[in-house]
């Protein structure tokens, strides 16, 4: 196994991680921004106000996109294990 193959596997793995983690992170960012704007407009300075909407929206995003996220990870791992004989030569 050459260094280029190792770098390719690592690059693909990191891309899968970033692509999979992007969904809940973007949802959390959007909800945090909306709640922050709401707090600024209404002059509410409660720091814990953002936690419940973020948790609920991230949980909802995981319910909606969980199948897609799991499919991404499973596809990568299946490809990795199916090429295992190539890696150990």
PDB file of N, CA and C in Angstrom:
ATOM      1  N   UNK A   1       0.847  -1.164   0.000  1.00  0.00           N
ATOM      2  CA  UNK A   1       0.000   0.000   0.000  1.00  0.00           C
ATOM      3  C   UNK A   1       0.898   1.234   0.000  1.00  0.00           C
ATOM      4  N   UNK A   2       0.663   2.109  -0.948  1.00  0.00           N
ATOM      5  CA  UNK A   2       1.506   3.297  -1.078  1.00  0.00           C
ATOM      6  C   UNK A   2       0.964   4.434  -0.227  1.00  0.00           C
ATOM      7  N   UNK A   3       1.782   5.444  -0.106  1.00  0.00           N
ATOM      8  CA  UNK A   3       1.381   6.620   0.673  1.00  0.00           C
ATOM      9  C   UNK A   3       0.216   7.343   0.003  1.00  0.00           C
ATOM     10  N   UNK A   4       0.162   7.335  -1.308  1.00  0.00           N
ATOM     11  CA  UNK A   4      -0.932   7.997  -2.019  1.00  0.00           C
ATOM     12  C   UNK A   4      -2.267   7.317  -1.730  1.00  0.00           C
ATOM     13  N   UNK A   5      -2.257   5.990  -1.622  1.00  0.00           N
ATOM     14  CA  UNK A   5      -3.491   5.272  -1.300  1.00  0.00           C
ATOM     15  C   UNK A   5      -3.959   5.588   0.117  1.00  0.00           C
ATOM     16  N   UNK A   6      -3.021   5.678   1.048  1.00  0.00           N
ATOM     17  CA  UNK A   6      -3.367   6.016   2.433  1.00  0.00           C
ATOM     18  C   UNK A   6      -3.947   7.422   2.502  1.00  0.00           C
ATOM     19  N   UNK A   7      -3.312   8.346   1.811  1.00  0.00           N
ATOM     20  CA  UNK A   7      -3.802   9.726   1.797  1.00  0.00           C
ATOM     21  C   UNK A   7      -5.184   9.789   1.161  1.00  0.00           C
ATOM     22  N   UNK A   8      -5.410   9.017   0.117  1.00  0.00           N
ATOM     23  CA  UNK A   8      -6.718   8.989  -0.541  1.00  0.00           C
ATOM     24  C   UNK A   8      -7.799   8.456   0.393  1.00  0.00           C
ATOM     25  N   UNK A   9      -7.482   7.401   1.137  1.00  0.00           N
ATOM     26  CA  UNK A   9      -8.456   6.845   2.082  1.00  0.00           C
ATOM     27  C   UNK A   9      -8.765   7.847   3.187  1.00  0.00           C
ATOM     28  N   UNK A  10      -7.729   8.484   3.717  1.00  0.00           N
ATOM     29  CA  UNK A  10      -7.926   9.470   4.776  1.00  0.00           C
ATOM     30  C   UNK A  10      -8.729  10.658   4.261  1.00  0.00           C
ATOM     31  N   UNK A  11      -8.419  11.124   3.058  1.00  0.00           N
ATOM     32  CA  UNK A  11      -9.144  12.246   2.470  1.00  0.00           C
ATOM     33  C   UNK A  11     -10.619  11.903   2.298  1.00  0.00           C
ATOM     34  N   UNK A  12     -10.892  10.721   1.775  1.00  0.00           N
ATOM     35  CA  UNK A  12     -12.279  10.307   1.577  1.00  0.00           C
ATOM     36  C   UNK A  12     -13.003  10.150   2.915  1.00  0.00           C
ATOM     37  N   UNK A  13     -12.313   9.605   3.909  1.00  0.00           N
ATOM     38  CA  UNK A  13     -12.912   9.461   5.234  1.00  0.00           C
ATOM     39  C   UNK A  13     -13.245  10.802   5.873  1.00  0.00           C
ATOM     40  N   UNK A  14     -12.327  11.742   5.768  1.00  0.00           N
ATOM     41  CA  UNK A  14     -12.591  13.074   6.317  1.00  0.00           C
ATOM     42  C   UNK A  14     -13.725  13.777   5.585  1.00  0.00           C
ATOM     43  N   UNK A  15     -13.811  13.568   4.267  1.00  0.00           N
ATOM     44  CA  UNK A  15     -14.907  14.159   3.503  1.00  0.00           C
ATOM     45  C   UNK A  15     -16.245  13.573   3.944  1.00  0.00           C
ATOM     46  N   UNK A  16     -16.286  12.277   4.206  1.00  0.00           N
ATOM     47  CA  UNK A  16     -17.523  11.646   4.691  1.00  0.00           C
ATOM     48  C   UNK A  16     -17.901  12.216   6.054  1.00  0.00           C
ATOM     49  N   UNK A  17     -16.926  12.405   6.926  1.00  0.00           N
ATOM     50  CA  UNK A  17     -17.199  12.962   8.251  1.00  0.00           C
ATOM     51  C   UNK A  17     -17.744  14.387   8.144  1.00  0.00           C
ATOM     52  N   UNK A  18     -17.105  15.200   7.321  1.00  0.00           N
ATOM     53  CA  UNK A  18     -17.552  16.595   7.168  1.00  0.00           C
ATOM     54  C   UNK A  18     -18.946  16.652   6.546  1.00  0.00           C
ATOM     55  N   UNK A  19     -19.159  15.842   5.514  1.00  0.00           N
ATOM     56  CA  UNK A  19     -20.461  15.840   4.839  1.00  0.00           C
ATOM     57  C   UNK A  19     -21.553  15.358   5.778  1.00  0.00           C
ATOM     58  N   UNK A  20     -21.257  14.370   6.603  1.00  0.00           N
ATOM     59  CA  UNK A  20     -22.253  13.829   7.524  1.00  0.00           C
ATOM     60  C   UNK A  20     -22.529  14.793   8.677  1.00  0.00           C
ATOM     61  N   UNK A  21     -21.508  15.421   9.193  1.00  0.00           N
ATOM     62  CA  UNK A  21     -21.679  16.318  10.336  1.00  0.00           C
ATOM     63  C   UNK A  21     -22.238  17.679   9.942  1.00  0.00           C
ATOM     64  N   UNK A  22     -22.194  18.017   8.663  1.00  0.00           N
ATOM     65  CA  UNK A  22     -22.628  19.335   8.224  1.00  0.00           C
ATOM     66  C   UNK A  22     -24.109  19.587   8.476  1.00  0.00           C
ATOM     67  N   UNK A  23     -24.934  18.560   8.333  1.00  0.00           N
ATOM     68  CA  UNK A  23     -26.383  18.749   8.472  1.00  0.00           C
ATOM     69  C   UNK A  23     -26.763  19.239   9.871  1.00  0.00           C
ATOM     70  N   UNK A  24     -26.421  18.508  10.948  1.00  0.00           N
ATOM     71  CA  UNK A  24     -26.813  19.025  12.257  1.00  0.00           C
ATOM     72  C   UNK A  24     -26.090  20.321  12.641  1.00  0.00           C
ATOM     73  N   UNK A  25     -24.873  20.503  12.165  1.00  0.00           N
ATOM     74  CA  UNK A  25     -24.162  21.739  12.484  1.00  0.00           C
ATOM     75  C   UNK A  25     -24.794  22.957  11.823  1.00  0.00           C
ATOM     76  N   UNK A  26     -25.210  22.812  10.569  1.00  0.00           N
ATOM     77  CA  UNK A  26     -25.855  23.929   9.874  1.00  0.00           C
ATOM     78  C   UNK A  26     -27.213  24.232  10.500  1.00  0.00           C
ATOM     79  N   UNK A  27     -27.956  23.195  10.876  1.00  0.00           N
ATOM     80  CA  UNK A  27     -29.246  23.410  11.538  1.00  0.00           C
ATOM     81  C   UNK A  27     -29.042  24.132  12.861  1.00  0.00           C
ATOM     82  N   UNK A  28     -28.060  23.706  13.634  1.00  0.00           N
ATOM     83  CA  UNK A  28     -27.766  24.349  14.912  1.00  0.00           C
ATOM     84  C   UNK A  28     -27.339  25.800  14.721  1.00  0.00           C
ATOM     85  N   UNK A  29     -26.539  26.046  13.695  1.00  0.00           N
ATOM     86  CA  UNK A  29     -26.104  27.414  13.408  1.00  0.00           C
ATOM     87  C   UNK A  29     -27.283  28.297  13.020  1.00  0.00           C
ATOM     88  N   UNK A  30     -28.164  27.789  12.164  1.00  0.00           N
ATOM     89  CA  UNK A  30     -29.315  28.584  11.722  1.00  0.00           C
ATOM     90  C   UNK A  30     -30.270  28.882  12.879  1.00  0.00           C
ATOM     91  N   UNK A  31     -30.553  27.891  13.700  1.00  0.00           N
ATOM     92  CA  UNK A  31     -31.449  28.101  14.839  1.00  0.00           C
ATOM     93  C   UNK A  31     -30.819  29.067  15.840  1.00  0.00           C
ATOM     94  N   UNK A  32     -29.535  28.924  16.096  1.00  0.00           N
ATOM     95  CA  UNK A  32     -28.845  29.845  16.996  1.00  0.00           C
ATOM     96  C   UNK A  32     -28.883  31.280  16.491  1.00  0.00           C
ATOM     97  N   UNK A  33     -28.713  31.444  15.184  1.00  0.00           N
ATOM     98  CA  UNK A  33     -28.775  32.788  14.605  1.00  0.00           C
ATOM     99  C   UNK A  33     -30.173  33.384  14.717  1.00  0.00           C
ATOM    100  N   UNK A  34     -31.188  32.582  14.443  1.00  0.00           N
ATOM    101  CA  UNK A  34     -32.574  33.072  14.535  1.00  0.00           C
ATOM    102  C   UNK A  34     -32.921  33.448  15.968  1.00  0.00           C
ATOM    103  N   UNK A  35     -32.556  32.600  16.927  1.00  0.00           N
ATOM    104  CA  UNK A  35     -32.838  32.901  18.330  1.00  0.00           C
ATOM    105  C   UNK A  35     -32.033  34.112  18.788  1.00  0.00           C
ATOM    106  N   UNK A  36     -30.822  34.252  18.308  1.00  0.00           N
ATOM    107  CA  UNK A  36     -30.003  35.413  18.664  1.00  0.00           C
ATOM    108  C   UNK A  36     -30.618  36.705  18.136  1.00  0.00           C
ATOM    109  N   UNK A  37     -31.108  36.673  16.916  1.00  0.00           N
ATOM    110  CA  UNK A  37     -31.785  37.853  16.364  1.00  0.00           C
ATOM    111  C   UNK A  37     -33.038  38.161  17.172  1.00  0.00           C
ATOM    112  N   UNK A  38     -33.794  37.116  17.534  1.00  0.00           N
ATOM    113  CA  UNK A  38     -34.985  37.302  18.367  1.00  0.00           C
ATOM    114  C   UNK A  38     -34.620  37.928  19.711  1.00  0.00           C
ATOM    115  N   UNK A  39     -33.530  37.462  20.323  1.00  0.00           N
ATOM    116  CA  UNK A  39     -33.094  38.020  21.605  1.00  0.00           C
ATOM    117  C   UNK A  39     -32.679  39.476  21.464  1.00  0.00           C
ATOM    118  N   UNK A  40     -32.043  39.808  20.358  1.00  0.00           N
ATOM    119  CA  UNK A  40     -31.614  41.193  20.148  1.00  0.00           C
ATOM    120  C   UNK A  40     -32.808  42.110  19.951  1.00  0.00           C
ATOM    121  N   UNK A  41     -33.773  41.655  19.195  1.00  0.00           N
ATOM    122  CA  UNK A  41     -34.955  42.483  18.919  1.00  0.00           C
ATOM    123  C   UNK A  41     -35.785  42.694  20.175  1.00  0.00           C
ATOM    124  N   UNK A  42     -35.938  41.653  20.986  1.00  0.00           N
ATOM    125  CA  UNK A  42     -36.778  41.756  22.179  1.00  0.00           C
ATOM    126  C   UNK A  42     -36.003  42.149  23.432  1.00  0.00           C
ATOM    127  N   UNK A  43     -34.719  42.339  23.341  1.00  0.00           N
ATOM    128  CA  UNK A  43     -33.851  42.715  24.472  1.00  0.00           C
ATOM    129  C   UNK A  43     -33.879  41.691  25.600  1.00  0.00           C
ATOM    130  N   UNK A  44     -34.090  40.439  25.262  1.00  0.00           N
ATOM    131  CA  UNK A  44     -34.011  39.361  26.251  1.00  0.00           C
ATOM    132  C   UNK A  44     -32.553  38.922  26.311  1.00  0.00           C
ATOM    133  N   UNK A  45     -31.971  38.914  27.511  1.00  0.00           N
ATOM    134  CA  UNK A  45     -30.565  38.577  27.654  1.00  0.00           C
ATOM    135  C   UNK A  45     -30.356  37.235  28.357  1.00  0.00           C
ATOM    136  N   UNK A  46     -31.262  36.303  28.153  1.00  0.00           N
ATOM    137  CA  UNK A  46     -31.157  34.985  28.779  1.00  0.00           C
ATOM    138  C   UNK A  46     -30.252  34.091  27.932  1.00  0.00           C
ATOM    139  N   UNK A  47     -29.159  33.595  28.507  1.00  0.00           N
ATOM    140  CA  UNK A  47     -28.188  32.797  27.775  1.00  0.00           C
ATOM    141  C   UNK A  47     -28.686  31.384  27.484  1.00  0.00           C
ATOM    142  N   UNK A  48     -29.558  30.879  28.343  1.00  0.00           N
ATOM    143  CA  UNK A  48     -30.017  29.493  28.172  1.00  0.00           C
ATOM    144  C   UNK A  48     -31.184  29.373  27.211  1.00  0.00           C
ATOM    145  N   UNK A  49     -31.662  30.470  26.673  1.00  0.00           N
ATOM    146  CA  UNK A  49     -32.828  30.445  25.777  1.00  0.00           C
ATOM    147  C   UNK A  49     -32.534  29.712  24.472  1.00  0.00           C
ATOM    148  N   UNK A  50     -31.305  29.700  24.043  1.00  0.00           N
ATOM    149  CA  UNK A  50     -30.989  29.066  22.755  1.00  0.00           C
ATOM    150  C   UNK A  50     -30.880  27.550  22.842  1.00  0.00           C
ATOM    151  N   UNK A  51     -30.708  27.006  24.035  1.00  0.00           N
ATOM    152  CA  UNK A  51     -30.431  25.574  24.153  1.00  0.00           C
ATOM    153  C   UNK A  51     -31.596  24.694  23.742  1.00  0.00           C
ATOM    154  N   UNK A  52     -32.796  24.961  24.235  1.00  0.00           N
ATOM    155  CA  UNK A  52     -33.944  24.094  23.942  1.00  0.00           C
ATOM    156  C   UNK A  52     -34.293  24.099  22.462  1.00  0.00           C
ATOM    157  N   UNK A  53     -34.395  25.270  21.794  1.00  0.00           N
ATOM    158  CA  UNK A  53     -34.682  25.227  20.348  1.00  0.00           C
ATOM    159  C   UNK A  53     -33.594  24.521  19.544  1.00  0.00           C
ATOM    160  N   UNK A  54     -32.331  24.708  19.925  1.00  0.00           N
ATOM    161  CA  UNK A  54     -31.244  24.026  19.218  1.00  0.00           C
ATOM    162  C   UNK A  54     -31.327  22.526  19.381  1.00  0.00           C
ATOM    163  N   UNK A  55     -31.554  22.071  20.596  1.00  0.00           N
ATOM    164  CA  UNK A  55     -31.641  20.632  20.851  1.00  0.00           C
ATOM    165  C   UNK A  55     -32.799  20.025  20.078  1.00  0.00           C
ATOM    166  N   UNK A  56     -33.951  20.686  20.107  1.00  0.00           N
ATOM    167  CA  UNK A  56     -35.113  20.164  19.398  1.00  0.00           C
ATOM    168  C   UNK A  56     -34.899  20.137  17.885  1.00  0.00           C
ATOM    169  N   UNK A  57     -34.327  21.190  17.341  1.00  0.00           N
ATOM    170  CA  UNK A  57     -34.124  21.252  15.892  1.00  0.00           C
ATOM    171  C   UNK A  57     -33.038  20.279  15.424  1.00  0.00           C
ATOM    172  N   UNK A  58     -31.990  20.127  16.199  1.00  0.00           N
ATOM    173  CA  UNK A  58     -30.962  19.151  15.831  1.00  0.00           C
ATOM    174  C   UNK A  58     -31.532  17.739  15.918  1.00  0.00           C
ATOM    175  N   UNK A  59     -32.327  17.457  16.934  1.00  0.00           N
ATOM    176  CA  UNK A  59     -32.971  16.151  17.042  1.00  0.00           C
ATOM    177  C   UNK A  59     -33.893  15.908  15.856  1.00  0.00           C
ATOM    178  N   UNK A  60     -34.651  16.912  15.454  1.00  0.00           N
ATOM    179  CA  UNK A  60     -35.529  16.792  14.287  1.00  0.00           C
ATOM    180  C   UNK A  60     -34.716  16.575  13.008  1.00  0.00           C
ATOM    181  N   UNK A  61     -33.608  17.297  12.877  1.00  0.00           N
ATOM    182  CA  UNK A  61     -32.743  17.115  11.704  1.00  0.00           C
ATOM    183  C   UNK A  61     -32.146  15.715  11.673  1.00  0.00           C
ATOM    184  N   UNK A  62     -31.778  15.188  12.835  1.00  0.00           N
ATOM    185  CA  UNK A  62     -31.254  13.823  12.886  1.00  0.00           C
ATOM    186  C   UNK A  62     -32.332  12.809  12.526  1.00  0.00           C
ATOM    187  N   UNK A  63     -33.574  13.080  12.915  1.00  0.00           N
ATOM    188  CA  UNK A  63     -34.664  12.189  12.536  1.00  0.00           C
ATOM    189  C   UNK A  63     -34.919  12.241  11.033  1.00  0.00           C
ATOM    190  N   UNK A  64     -34.864  13.430  10.456  1.00  0.00           N
ATOM    191  CA  UNK A  64     -35.150  13.576   9.025  1.00  0.00           C
ATOM    192  C   UNK A  64     -33.997  13.107   8.147  1.00  0.00           C
ATOM    193  N   UNK A  65     -32.775  13.429   8.524  1.00  0.00           N
ATOM    194  CA  UNK A  65     -31.608  13.135   7.694  1.00  0.00           C
ATOM    195  C   UNK A  65     -30.770  11.970   8.213  1.00  0.00           C
ATOM    196  N   UNK A  66     -31.233  11.305   9.268  1.00  0.00           N
ATOM    197  CA  UNK A  66     -30.466  10.216   9.854  1.00  0.00           C
ATOM    198  C   UNK A  66     -30.219   9.072   8.890  1.00  0.00           C
ATOM    199  N   UNK A  67     -31.229   8.753   8.095  1.00  0.00           N
ATOM    200  CA  UNK A  67     -31.072   7.666   7.127  1.00  0.00           C
ATOM    201  C   UNK A  67     -29.995   8.009   6.103  1.00  0.00           C
ATOM    202  N   UNK A  68     -30.013   9.229   5.627  1.00  0.00           N
ATOM    203  CA  UNK A  68     -29.013   9.672   4.645  1.00  0.00           C
ATOM    204  C   UNK A  68     -27.609   9.664   5.268  1.00  0.00           C
ATOM    205  N   UNK A  69     -27.504  10.138   6.512  1.00  0.00           N
ATOM    206  CA  UNK A  69     -26.214  10.181   7.186  1.00  0.00           C
ATOM    207  C   UNK A  69     -25.673   8.769   7.420  1.00  0.00           C
ATOM    208  N   UNK A  70     -26.536   7.870   7.885  1.00  0.00           N
ATOM    209  CA  UNK A  70     -26.117   6.495   8.110  1.00  0.00           C
ATOM    210  C   UNK A  70     -25.752   5.810   6.805  1.00  0.00           C
ATOM    211  N   UNK A  71     -26.483   6.121   5.738  1.00  0.00           N
ATOM    212  CA  UNK A  71     -26.180   5.554   4.425  1.00  0.00           C
ATOM    213  C   UNK A  71     -24.805   6.011   3.937  1.00  0.00           C
ATOM    214  N   UNK A  72     -24.457   7.277   4.157  1.00  0.00           N
ATOM    215  CA  UNK A  72     -23.124   7.778   3.778  1.00  0.00           C
ATOM    216  C   UNK A  72     -22.022   7.013   4.508  1.00  0.00           C
ATOM    217  N   UNK A  73     -22.184   6.867   5.802  1.00  0.00           N
ATOM    218  CA  UNK A  73     -21.156   6.171   6.587  1.00  0.00           C
ATOM    219  C   UNK A  73     -21.079   4.693   6.216  1.00  0.00           C
ATOM    220  N   UNK A  74     -22.235   4.066   6.013  1.00  0.00           N
ATOM    221  CA  UNK A  74     -22.258   2.646   5.669  1.00  0.00           C
ATOM    222  C   UNK A  74     -21.646   2.398   4.297  1.00  0.00           C
ATOM    223  N   UNK A  75     -21.940   3.271   3.347  1.00  0.00           N
ATOM    224  CA  UNK A  75     -21.366   3.128   2.010  1.00  0.00           C
ATOM    225  C   UNK A  75     -19.847   3.241   2.054  1.00  0.00           C
ATOM    226  N   UNK A  76     -19.344   4.195   2.813  1.00  0.00           N
ATOM    227  CA  UNK A  76     -17.894   4.356   2.934  1.00  0.00           C
ATOM    228  C   UNK A  76     -17.259   3.131   3.576  1.00  0.00           C
ATOM    229  N   UNK A  77     -17.861   2.641   4.660  1.00  0.00           N
ATOM    230  CA  UNK A  77     -17.281   1.486   5.346  1.00  0.00           C
ATOM    231  C   UNK A  77     -17.376   0.220   4.495  1.00  0.00           C
ATOM    232  N   UNK A  78     -18.462   0.056   3.756  1.00  0.00           N
ATOM    233  CA  UNK A  78     -18.593  -1.107   2.879  1.00  0.00           C
ATOM    234  C   UNK A  78     -17.535  -1.077   1.791  1.00  0.00           C
ATOM    235  N   UNK A  79     -17.304   0.107   1.229  1.00  0.00           N
ATOM    236  CA  UNK A  79     -16.264   0.252   0.205  1.00  0.00           C
ATOM    237  C   UNK A  79     -14.882  -0.026   0.799  1.00  0.00           C
ATOM    238  N   UNK A  80     -14.665   0.467   2.012  1.00  0.00           N
ATOM    239  CA  UNK A  80     -13.381   0.264   2.673  1.00  0.00           C
ATOM    240  C   UNK A  80     -13.133  -1.216   2.960  1.00  0.00           C
ATOM    241  N   UNK A  81     -14.125  -1.921   3.460  1.00  0.00           N
ATOM    242  CA  UNK A  81     -13.962  -3.336   3.776  1.00  0.00           C
ATOM    243  C   UNK A  81     -13.948  -4.214   2.540  1.00  0.00           C
ATOM    244  N   UNK A  82     -14.640  -3.802   1.474  1.00  0.00           N
ATOM    245  CA  UNK A  82     -14.626  -4.630   0.268  1.00  0.00           C
ATOM    246  C   UNK A  82     -13.264  -4.573  -0.429  1.00  0.00           C
ATOM    247  N   UNK A  83     -12.514  -3.504  -0.236  1.00  0.00           N
ATOM    248  CA  UNK A  83     -11.181  -3.373  -0.819  1.00  0.00           C
ATOM    249  C   UNK A  83     -10.085  -3.793   0.155  1.00  0.00           C
ATOM    250  N   UNK A  84     -10.434  -4.515   1.197  1.00  0.00           N
ATOM    251  CA  UNK A  84      -9.472  -4.856   2.245  1.00  0.00           C
ATOM    252  C   UNK A  84      -8.312  -5.708   1.711  1.00  0.00           C
ATOM    253  N   UNK A  85      -8.591  -6.589   0.777  1.00  0.00           N
ATOM    254  CA  UNK A  85      -7.529  -7.439   0.237  1.00  0.00           C
ATOM    255  C   UNK A  85      -6.479  -6.608  -0.513  1.00  0.00           C
ATOM    256  N   UNK A  86      -6.912  -5.517  -1.103  1.00  0.00           N
ATOM    257  CA  UNK A  86      -5.992  -4.625  -1.812  1.00  0.00           C
ATOM    258  C   UNK A  86      -5.081  -3.905  -0.816  1.00  0.00           C
ATOM    259  N   UNK A  87      -5.627  -3.567   0.345  1.00  0.00           N
ATOM    260  CA  UNK A  87      -4.873  -2.783   1.324  1.00  0.00           C
ATOM    261  C   UNK A  87      -3.755  -3.581   1.993  1.00  0.00           C
ATOM    262  N   UNK A  88      -3.932  -4.882   2.154  1.00  0.00           N
ATOM    263  CA  UNK A  88      -2.942  -5.648   2.911  1.00  0.00           C
ATOM    264  C   UNK A  88      -1.825  -6.232   2.040  1.00  0.00           C
ATOM    265  N   UNK A  89      -1.863  -5.980   0.766  1.00  0.00           N
ATOM    266  CA  UNK A  89      -0.815  -6.529  -0.103  1.00  0.00           C
ATOM    267  C   UNK A  89       0.476  -5.783   0.058  1.00  0.00           C
TER     268      UNK A  89
END
